[in-house]
Coordinates of C-alpha atoms and ligand atoms in Angstrom, one line a residue:
X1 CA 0.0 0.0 0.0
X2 CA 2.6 2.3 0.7
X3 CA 4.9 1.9 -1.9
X4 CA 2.0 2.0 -4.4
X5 CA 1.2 5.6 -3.0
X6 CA 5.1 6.7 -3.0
X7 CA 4.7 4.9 -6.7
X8 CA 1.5 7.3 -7.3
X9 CA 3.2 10.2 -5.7
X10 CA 6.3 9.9 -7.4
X11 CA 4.7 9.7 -11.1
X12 CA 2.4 12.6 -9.9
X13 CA 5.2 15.0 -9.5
X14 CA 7.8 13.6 -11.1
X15 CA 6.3 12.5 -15.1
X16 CA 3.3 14.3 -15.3
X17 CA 4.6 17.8 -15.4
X18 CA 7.6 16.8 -17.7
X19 CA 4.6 15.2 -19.8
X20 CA 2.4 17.8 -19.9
X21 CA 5.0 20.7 -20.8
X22 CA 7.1 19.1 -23.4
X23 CA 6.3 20.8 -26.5
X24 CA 9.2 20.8 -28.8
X25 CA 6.7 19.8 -31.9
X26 CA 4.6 22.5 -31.0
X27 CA 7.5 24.9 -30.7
X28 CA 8.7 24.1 -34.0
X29 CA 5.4 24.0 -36.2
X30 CA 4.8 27.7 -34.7
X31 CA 7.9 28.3 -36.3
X32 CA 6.5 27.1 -39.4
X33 CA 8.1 24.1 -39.6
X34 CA 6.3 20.5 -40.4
X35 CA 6.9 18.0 -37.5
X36 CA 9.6 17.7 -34.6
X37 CA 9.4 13.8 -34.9
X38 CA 11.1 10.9 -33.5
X39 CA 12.8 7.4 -34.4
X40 CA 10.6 5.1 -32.5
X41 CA 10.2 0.7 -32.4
X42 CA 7.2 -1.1 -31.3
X43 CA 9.5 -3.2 -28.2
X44 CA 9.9 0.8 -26.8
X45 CA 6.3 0.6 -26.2
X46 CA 6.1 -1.8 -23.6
X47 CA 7.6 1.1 -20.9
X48 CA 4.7 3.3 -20.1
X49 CA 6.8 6.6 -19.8
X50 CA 8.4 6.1 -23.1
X51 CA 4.8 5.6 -24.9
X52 CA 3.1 8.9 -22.7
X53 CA 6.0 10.9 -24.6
X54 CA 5.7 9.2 -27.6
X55 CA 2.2 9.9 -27.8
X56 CA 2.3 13.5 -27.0
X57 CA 2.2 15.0 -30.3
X58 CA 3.0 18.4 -28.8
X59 CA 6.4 17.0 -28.1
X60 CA 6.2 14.8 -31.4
X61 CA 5.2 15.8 -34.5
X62 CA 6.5 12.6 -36.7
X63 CA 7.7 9.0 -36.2
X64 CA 9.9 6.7 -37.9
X65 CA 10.8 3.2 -37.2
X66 CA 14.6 2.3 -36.9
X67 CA 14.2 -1.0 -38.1
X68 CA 10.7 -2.3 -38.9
X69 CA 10.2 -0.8 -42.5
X70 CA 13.4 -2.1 -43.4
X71 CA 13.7 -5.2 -46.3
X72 CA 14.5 -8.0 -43.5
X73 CA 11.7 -7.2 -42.0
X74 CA 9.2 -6.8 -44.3
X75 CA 10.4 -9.4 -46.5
X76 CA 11.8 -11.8 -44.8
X77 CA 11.1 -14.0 -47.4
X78 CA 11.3 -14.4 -51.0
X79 CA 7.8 -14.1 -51.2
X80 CA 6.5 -13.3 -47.6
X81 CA 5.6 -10.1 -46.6
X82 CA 5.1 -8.6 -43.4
X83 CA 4.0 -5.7 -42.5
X84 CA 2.4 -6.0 -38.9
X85 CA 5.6 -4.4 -37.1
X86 CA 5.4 -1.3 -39.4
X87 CA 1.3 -1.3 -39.6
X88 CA 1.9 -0.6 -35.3
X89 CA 3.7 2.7 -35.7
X90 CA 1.9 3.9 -39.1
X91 CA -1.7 3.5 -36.9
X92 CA -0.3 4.5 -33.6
X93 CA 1.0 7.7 -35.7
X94 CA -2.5 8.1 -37.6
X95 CA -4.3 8.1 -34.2
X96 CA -2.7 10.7 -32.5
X97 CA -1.9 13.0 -35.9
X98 CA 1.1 12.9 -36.3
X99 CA 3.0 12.5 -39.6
X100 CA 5.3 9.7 -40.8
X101 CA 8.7 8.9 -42.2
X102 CA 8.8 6.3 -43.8
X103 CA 12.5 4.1 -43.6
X104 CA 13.9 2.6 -46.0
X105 CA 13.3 1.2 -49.0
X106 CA 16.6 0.1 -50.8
X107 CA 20.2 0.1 -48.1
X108 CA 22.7 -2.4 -48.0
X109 CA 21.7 -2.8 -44.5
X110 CA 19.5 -5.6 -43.1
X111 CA 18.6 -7.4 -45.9
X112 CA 17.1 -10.8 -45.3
X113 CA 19.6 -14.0 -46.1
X114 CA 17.9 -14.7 -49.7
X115 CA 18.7 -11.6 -50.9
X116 CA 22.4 -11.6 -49.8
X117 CA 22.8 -15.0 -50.7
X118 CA 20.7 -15.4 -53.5
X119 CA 22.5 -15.6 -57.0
X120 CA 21.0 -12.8 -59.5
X121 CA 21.7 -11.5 -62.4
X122 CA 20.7 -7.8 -63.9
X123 CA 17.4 -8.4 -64.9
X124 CA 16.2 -10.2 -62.0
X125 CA 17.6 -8.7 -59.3
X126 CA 15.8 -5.2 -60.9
X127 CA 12.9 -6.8 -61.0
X128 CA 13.1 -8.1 -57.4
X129 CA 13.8 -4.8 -56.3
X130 CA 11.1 -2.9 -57.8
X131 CA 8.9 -5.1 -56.8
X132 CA 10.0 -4.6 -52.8
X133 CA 9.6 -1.0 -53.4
X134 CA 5.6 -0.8 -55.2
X135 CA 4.6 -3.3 -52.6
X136 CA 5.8 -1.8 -49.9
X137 CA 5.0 2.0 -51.0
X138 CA 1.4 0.8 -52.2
X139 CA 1.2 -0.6 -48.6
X140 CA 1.6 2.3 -46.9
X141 CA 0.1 4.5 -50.0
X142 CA -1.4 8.0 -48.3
X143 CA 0.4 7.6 -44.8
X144 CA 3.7 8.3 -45.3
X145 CA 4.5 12.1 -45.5
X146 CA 8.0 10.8 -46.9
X147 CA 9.8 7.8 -48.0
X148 CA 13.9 7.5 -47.9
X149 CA 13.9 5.5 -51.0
X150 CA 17.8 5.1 -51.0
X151 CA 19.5 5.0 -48.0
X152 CA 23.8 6.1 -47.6
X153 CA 24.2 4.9 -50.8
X154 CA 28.0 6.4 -50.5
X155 CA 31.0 5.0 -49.5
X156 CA 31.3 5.7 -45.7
X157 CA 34.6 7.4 -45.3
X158 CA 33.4 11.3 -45.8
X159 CA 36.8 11.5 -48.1
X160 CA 35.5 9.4 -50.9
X161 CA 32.5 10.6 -52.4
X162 CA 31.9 7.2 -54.7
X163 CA 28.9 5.0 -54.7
X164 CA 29.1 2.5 -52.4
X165 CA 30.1 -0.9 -53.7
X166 CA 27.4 -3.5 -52.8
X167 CA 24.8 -5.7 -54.3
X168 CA 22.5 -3.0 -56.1
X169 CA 25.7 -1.0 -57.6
X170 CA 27.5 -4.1 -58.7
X171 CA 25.0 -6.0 -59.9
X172 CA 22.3 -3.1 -61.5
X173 CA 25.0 -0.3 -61.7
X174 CA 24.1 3.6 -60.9
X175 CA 21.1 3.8 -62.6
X176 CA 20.1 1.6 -60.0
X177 CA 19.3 4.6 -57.9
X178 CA 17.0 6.2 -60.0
X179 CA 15.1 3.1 -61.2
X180 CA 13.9 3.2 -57.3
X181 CA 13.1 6.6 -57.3
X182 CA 10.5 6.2 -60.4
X183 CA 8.8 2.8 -58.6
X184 CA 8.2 5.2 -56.0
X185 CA 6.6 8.1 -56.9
X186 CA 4.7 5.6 -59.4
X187 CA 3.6 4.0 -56.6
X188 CA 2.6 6.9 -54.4
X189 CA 2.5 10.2 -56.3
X190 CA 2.1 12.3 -53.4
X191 CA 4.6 10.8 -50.9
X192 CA 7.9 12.8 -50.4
X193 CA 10.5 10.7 -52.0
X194 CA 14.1 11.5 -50.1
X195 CA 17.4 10.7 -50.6
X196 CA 19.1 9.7 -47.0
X197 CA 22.6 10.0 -46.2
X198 CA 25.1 10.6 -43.4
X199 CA 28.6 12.9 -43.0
X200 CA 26.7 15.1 -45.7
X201 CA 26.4 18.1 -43.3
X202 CA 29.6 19.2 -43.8
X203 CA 32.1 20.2 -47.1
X204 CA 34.0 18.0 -48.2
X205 CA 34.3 14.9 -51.0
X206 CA 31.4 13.1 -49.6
X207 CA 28.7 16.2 -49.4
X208 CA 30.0 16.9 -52.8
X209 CA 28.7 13.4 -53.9
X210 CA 25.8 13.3 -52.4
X211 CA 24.5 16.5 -54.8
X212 CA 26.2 14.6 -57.8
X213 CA 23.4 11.5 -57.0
X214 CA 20.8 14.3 -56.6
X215 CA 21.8 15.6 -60.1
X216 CA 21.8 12.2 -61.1
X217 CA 17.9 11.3 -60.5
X218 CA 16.9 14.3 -61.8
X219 CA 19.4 14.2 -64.9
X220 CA 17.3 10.7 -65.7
X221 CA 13.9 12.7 -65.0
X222 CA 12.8 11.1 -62.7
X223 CA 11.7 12.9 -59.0
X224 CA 13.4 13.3 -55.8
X225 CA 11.8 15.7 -53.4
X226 CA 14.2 16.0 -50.6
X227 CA 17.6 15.1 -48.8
X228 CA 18.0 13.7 -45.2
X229 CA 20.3 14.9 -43.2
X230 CA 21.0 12.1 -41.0
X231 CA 23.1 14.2 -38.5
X232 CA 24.2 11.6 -36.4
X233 CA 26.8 14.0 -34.4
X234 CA 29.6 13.7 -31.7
X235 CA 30.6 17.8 -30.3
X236 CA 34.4 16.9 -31.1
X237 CA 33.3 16.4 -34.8
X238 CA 29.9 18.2 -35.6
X239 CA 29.8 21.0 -38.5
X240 CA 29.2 24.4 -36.5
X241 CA 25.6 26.6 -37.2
X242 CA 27.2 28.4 -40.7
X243 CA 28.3 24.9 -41.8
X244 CA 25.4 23.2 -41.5
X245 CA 23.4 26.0 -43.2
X246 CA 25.7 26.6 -46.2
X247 CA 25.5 22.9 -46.6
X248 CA 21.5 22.7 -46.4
X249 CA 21.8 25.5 -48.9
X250 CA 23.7 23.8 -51.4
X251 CA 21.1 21.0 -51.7
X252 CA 17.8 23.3 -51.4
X253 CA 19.5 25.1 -54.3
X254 CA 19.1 21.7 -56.7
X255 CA 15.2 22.7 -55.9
X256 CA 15.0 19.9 -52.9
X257 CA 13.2 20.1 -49.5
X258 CA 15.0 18.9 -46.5
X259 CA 14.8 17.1 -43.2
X260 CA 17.3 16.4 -40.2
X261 CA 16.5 12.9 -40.2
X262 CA 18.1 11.2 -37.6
X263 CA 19.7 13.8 -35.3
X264 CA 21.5 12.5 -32.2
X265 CA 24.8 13.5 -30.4
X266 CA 26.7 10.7 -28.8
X267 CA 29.3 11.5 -25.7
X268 CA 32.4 9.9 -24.1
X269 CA 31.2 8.7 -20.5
X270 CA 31.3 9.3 -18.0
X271 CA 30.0 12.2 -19.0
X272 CA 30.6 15.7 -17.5
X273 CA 28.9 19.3 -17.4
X274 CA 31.3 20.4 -20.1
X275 CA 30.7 17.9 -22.5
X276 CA 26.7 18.1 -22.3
X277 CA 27.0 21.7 -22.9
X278 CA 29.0 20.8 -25.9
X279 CA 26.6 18.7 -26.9
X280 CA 23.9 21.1 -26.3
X281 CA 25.5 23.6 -28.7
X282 CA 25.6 20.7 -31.3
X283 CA 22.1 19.9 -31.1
X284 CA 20.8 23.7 -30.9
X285 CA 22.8 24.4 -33.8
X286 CA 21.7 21.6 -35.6
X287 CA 18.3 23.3 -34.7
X288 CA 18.6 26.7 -36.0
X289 CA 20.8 25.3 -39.4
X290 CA 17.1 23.7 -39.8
X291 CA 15.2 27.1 -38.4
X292 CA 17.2 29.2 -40.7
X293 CA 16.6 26.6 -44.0
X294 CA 13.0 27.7 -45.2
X295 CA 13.1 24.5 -46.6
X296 CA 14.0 22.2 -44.1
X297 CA 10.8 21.3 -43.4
X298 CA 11.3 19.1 -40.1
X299 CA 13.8 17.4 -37.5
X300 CA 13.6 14.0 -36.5
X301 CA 15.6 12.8 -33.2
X302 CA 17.2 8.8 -33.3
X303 CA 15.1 8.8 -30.6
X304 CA 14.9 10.9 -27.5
X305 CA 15.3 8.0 -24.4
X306 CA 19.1 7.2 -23.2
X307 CA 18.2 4.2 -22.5
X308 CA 16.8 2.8 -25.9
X309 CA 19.3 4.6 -27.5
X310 CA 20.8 2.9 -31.0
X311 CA 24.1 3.8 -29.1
X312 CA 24.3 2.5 -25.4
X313 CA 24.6 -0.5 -22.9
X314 CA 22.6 -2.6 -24.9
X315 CA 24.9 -2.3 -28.2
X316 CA 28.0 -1.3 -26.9
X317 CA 29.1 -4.5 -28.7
X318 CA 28.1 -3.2 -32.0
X319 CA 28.4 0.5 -32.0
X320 CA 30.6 3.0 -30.5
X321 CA 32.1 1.7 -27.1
X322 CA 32.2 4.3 -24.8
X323 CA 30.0 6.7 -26.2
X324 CA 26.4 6.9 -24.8
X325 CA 24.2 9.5 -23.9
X326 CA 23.1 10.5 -27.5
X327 CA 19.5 11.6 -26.8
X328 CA 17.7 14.2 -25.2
X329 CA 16.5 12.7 -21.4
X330 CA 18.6 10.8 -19.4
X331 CA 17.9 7.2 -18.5
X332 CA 16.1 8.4 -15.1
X333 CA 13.9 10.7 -17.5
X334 CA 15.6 14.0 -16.7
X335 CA 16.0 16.4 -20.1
X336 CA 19.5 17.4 -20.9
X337 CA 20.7 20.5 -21.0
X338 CA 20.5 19.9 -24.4
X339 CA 16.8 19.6 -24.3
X340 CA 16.4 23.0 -22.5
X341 CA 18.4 24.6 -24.8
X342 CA 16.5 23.2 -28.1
X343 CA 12.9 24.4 -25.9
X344 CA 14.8 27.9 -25.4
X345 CA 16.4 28.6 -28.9
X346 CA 13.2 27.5 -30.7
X347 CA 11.2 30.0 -28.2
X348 CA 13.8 32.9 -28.1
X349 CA 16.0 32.7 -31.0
X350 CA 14.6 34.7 -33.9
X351 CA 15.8 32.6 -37.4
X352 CA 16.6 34.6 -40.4
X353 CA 13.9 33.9 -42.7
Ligands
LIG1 O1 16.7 -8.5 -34.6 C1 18.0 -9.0 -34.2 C2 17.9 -10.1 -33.1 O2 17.2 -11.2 -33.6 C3 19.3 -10.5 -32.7 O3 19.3 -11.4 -31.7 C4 20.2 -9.3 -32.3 C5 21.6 -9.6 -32.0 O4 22.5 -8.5 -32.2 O5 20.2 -8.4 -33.4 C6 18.9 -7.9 -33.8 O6 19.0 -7.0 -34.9 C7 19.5 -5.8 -34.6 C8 18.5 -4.7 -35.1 O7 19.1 -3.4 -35.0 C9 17.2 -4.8 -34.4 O8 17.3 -4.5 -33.1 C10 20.9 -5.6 -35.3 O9 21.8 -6.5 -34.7 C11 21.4 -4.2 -35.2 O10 22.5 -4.1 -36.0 C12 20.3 -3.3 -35.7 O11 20.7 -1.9 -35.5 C13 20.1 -1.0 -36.3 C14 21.0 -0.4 -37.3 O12 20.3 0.7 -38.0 C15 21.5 -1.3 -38.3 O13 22.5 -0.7 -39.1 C16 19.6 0.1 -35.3 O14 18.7 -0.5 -34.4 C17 19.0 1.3 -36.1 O15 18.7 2.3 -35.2 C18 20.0 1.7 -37.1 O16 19.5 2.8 -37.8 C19 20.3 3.4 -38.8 C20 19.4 3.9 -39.9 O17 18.5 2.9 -40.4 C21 20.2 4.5 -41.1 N1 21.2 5.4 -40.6 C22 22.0 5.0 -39.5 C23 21.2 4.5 -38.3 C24 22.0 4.2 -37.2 O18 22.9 3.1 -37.5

């Protein structure tokens, strides 16, 4: 009895304000912008807390699974299909309004075993791709305010702006790319088709090839809408506020929209007060770069939970040992300085558009 009062008392004082005040979606659409939107899973929903915030569509504008719209998942087979994963978080979005990303449709990530192992030629490995991409598109056909069609299709060292050497460019070749990009808006003319990459959000070889595979689709004439940003950061590396925004600029100047699609900003632990104010400065200028973009239409957080984070104690053995602490509340649920300073900047700081 008593420790179901102190239980009672404590979420009383403790969640329900935070609940009730976060608002960075609502902060951000005042601004004129489209969503404030988070990376979310359907095993996150099992912790109440977690699904309170994720519901609150004052806080979150958008949602995007991290893995169950991807190709192993959805077609785990050559000819199975499933979509229940992905159905959870397109309806759990649709009831409380708020808008979705959809992710991915072709990566070299997470493909199922046929696929990888399978033995294809040109022709048929086209045809099994465009296939993945109009059933899956038609699927979600009218939910999805955007679809990142190809995902980090470049090589990952930011000095080499090549395509990436894997099943779809060695077996199809380039025009790979833009053979998904037609499926796509064939089969859902008003969804948002975007090219998604990462280490694009500052100058160098690899930003440079990213707008050469922009130029590309639209050379063939075929439609791309917009460019992700993924902005996956760490303070010692991020691009500053003037980086990020002359590097927004040069792909809104090939005509395309834009999103920060998968903002986070991983720290060495333990951490310290120094390094979350650095990483506060990294994610409030990663805010404004998007405030000051008329069209950057929307930022989207790898999700906002330390302890689900992509980067932590339960994947230390695949990612980044010794970095943690890459979202925006603490494990215990306390915001970040970075969070404050996001809820500020978006209130106070005037953008220059
Ligand atoms: O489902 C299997 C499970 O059966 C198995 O026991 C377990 C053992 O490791 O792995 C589980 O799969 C994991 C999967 O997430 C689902 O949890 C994979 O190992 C793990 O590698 C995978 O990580 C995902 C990663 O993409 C794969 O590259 C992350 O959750 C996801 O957040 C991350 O998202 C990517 C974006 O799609 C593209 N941009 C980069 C971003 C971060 O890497």
């Amino acid at each position: 009895m008593y420790s179901s009062l102190r239980i009672l008392l404590y979420t009383t004082l403790t969640v329900l304000p935070v609940l009730v005040s976060g608002q960075l979606n609502d902060l951000a659409q005042r601004r004129g912008k489209l969503y404030f939107g988070t990376e979310t899973e359907t095993w996150e929903f099992n912790d109440t807390t977690y699904l309170s915030h994720l519901n609150n569509v004052r806080e979150f504008g958008a949602l995007v699974p991290g893995n169950s719209m991807k190709w192993e998942v959805i077609q785990p087979g050559r000819y199975e299909w499933n979509f229940t994963l992905a159905d959870q978080i397109v309806d759990l979005a649709e009831h409380n309004g708020q808008h979705m990303r959809c992710h991915n449709l072709v990566w070299h990530e997470q493909l199922p075993g046929w696929l990888v192992n399978g033995t294809w030629g040109k022709e048929n490995l086209t045809a099994v791709m465009i296939d993945h991409v109009v059933r899956e598109v038609t699927h979600y056909k009218g939910k999805c305010y955007a679809w990142d069609v190809v995902n980090e299709v470049l090589n990952d060292d930011p000095n080499n702006g090549t395509l990436r050497s894997d099943m779809w460019l060695d077996i199809i070749g380039p025009e790979y790319i833009a053979i998904a990009f037609e499926h796509a808006a064939r089969a859902d003319p008003h969804a948002k088709l975007y090219y998604n990459e990462y280490d694009i959000e500052f100058k160098g070889p690899k930003h440079d090839g990213a707008m050469k595979v922009v130029k590309m689709i639209q050379d063939a004439g075929v439609r791309i809408d917009g460019i992700g940003f993924e902005s996956h950061f760490t303070p010692s590396t991020a691009p500053g506020l003037q980086e990020q925004m002359d590097c927004m600029k040069d792909f809104t100047d090939l005509g395309l929209e834009l999103a920060v699609t998968e903002l986070d900003v991983r720290i060495l632990l333990p951490d310290s007060p120094e390094e979350l104010e650095q990483q506060e400065t990294v994610y409030v200028d990663t805010v404004e770069a998007c405030m000051n973009t008329e069209k950057c239409v929307g930022m989207t957080v790898w999700d906002f939970w330390d302890q689900n984070s992509w980067i932590g104690p339960l994947t230390w053995d695949l990612y980044y040992n010794g970095y943690g602490e890459a979202d925006l509340y603490f494990a215990n649920w306390t915001r970040k300085p970075a969070y404050t300073g996001i809820e500020s900047a978006l209130k106070h700081r005037p953008s220059h558009w």
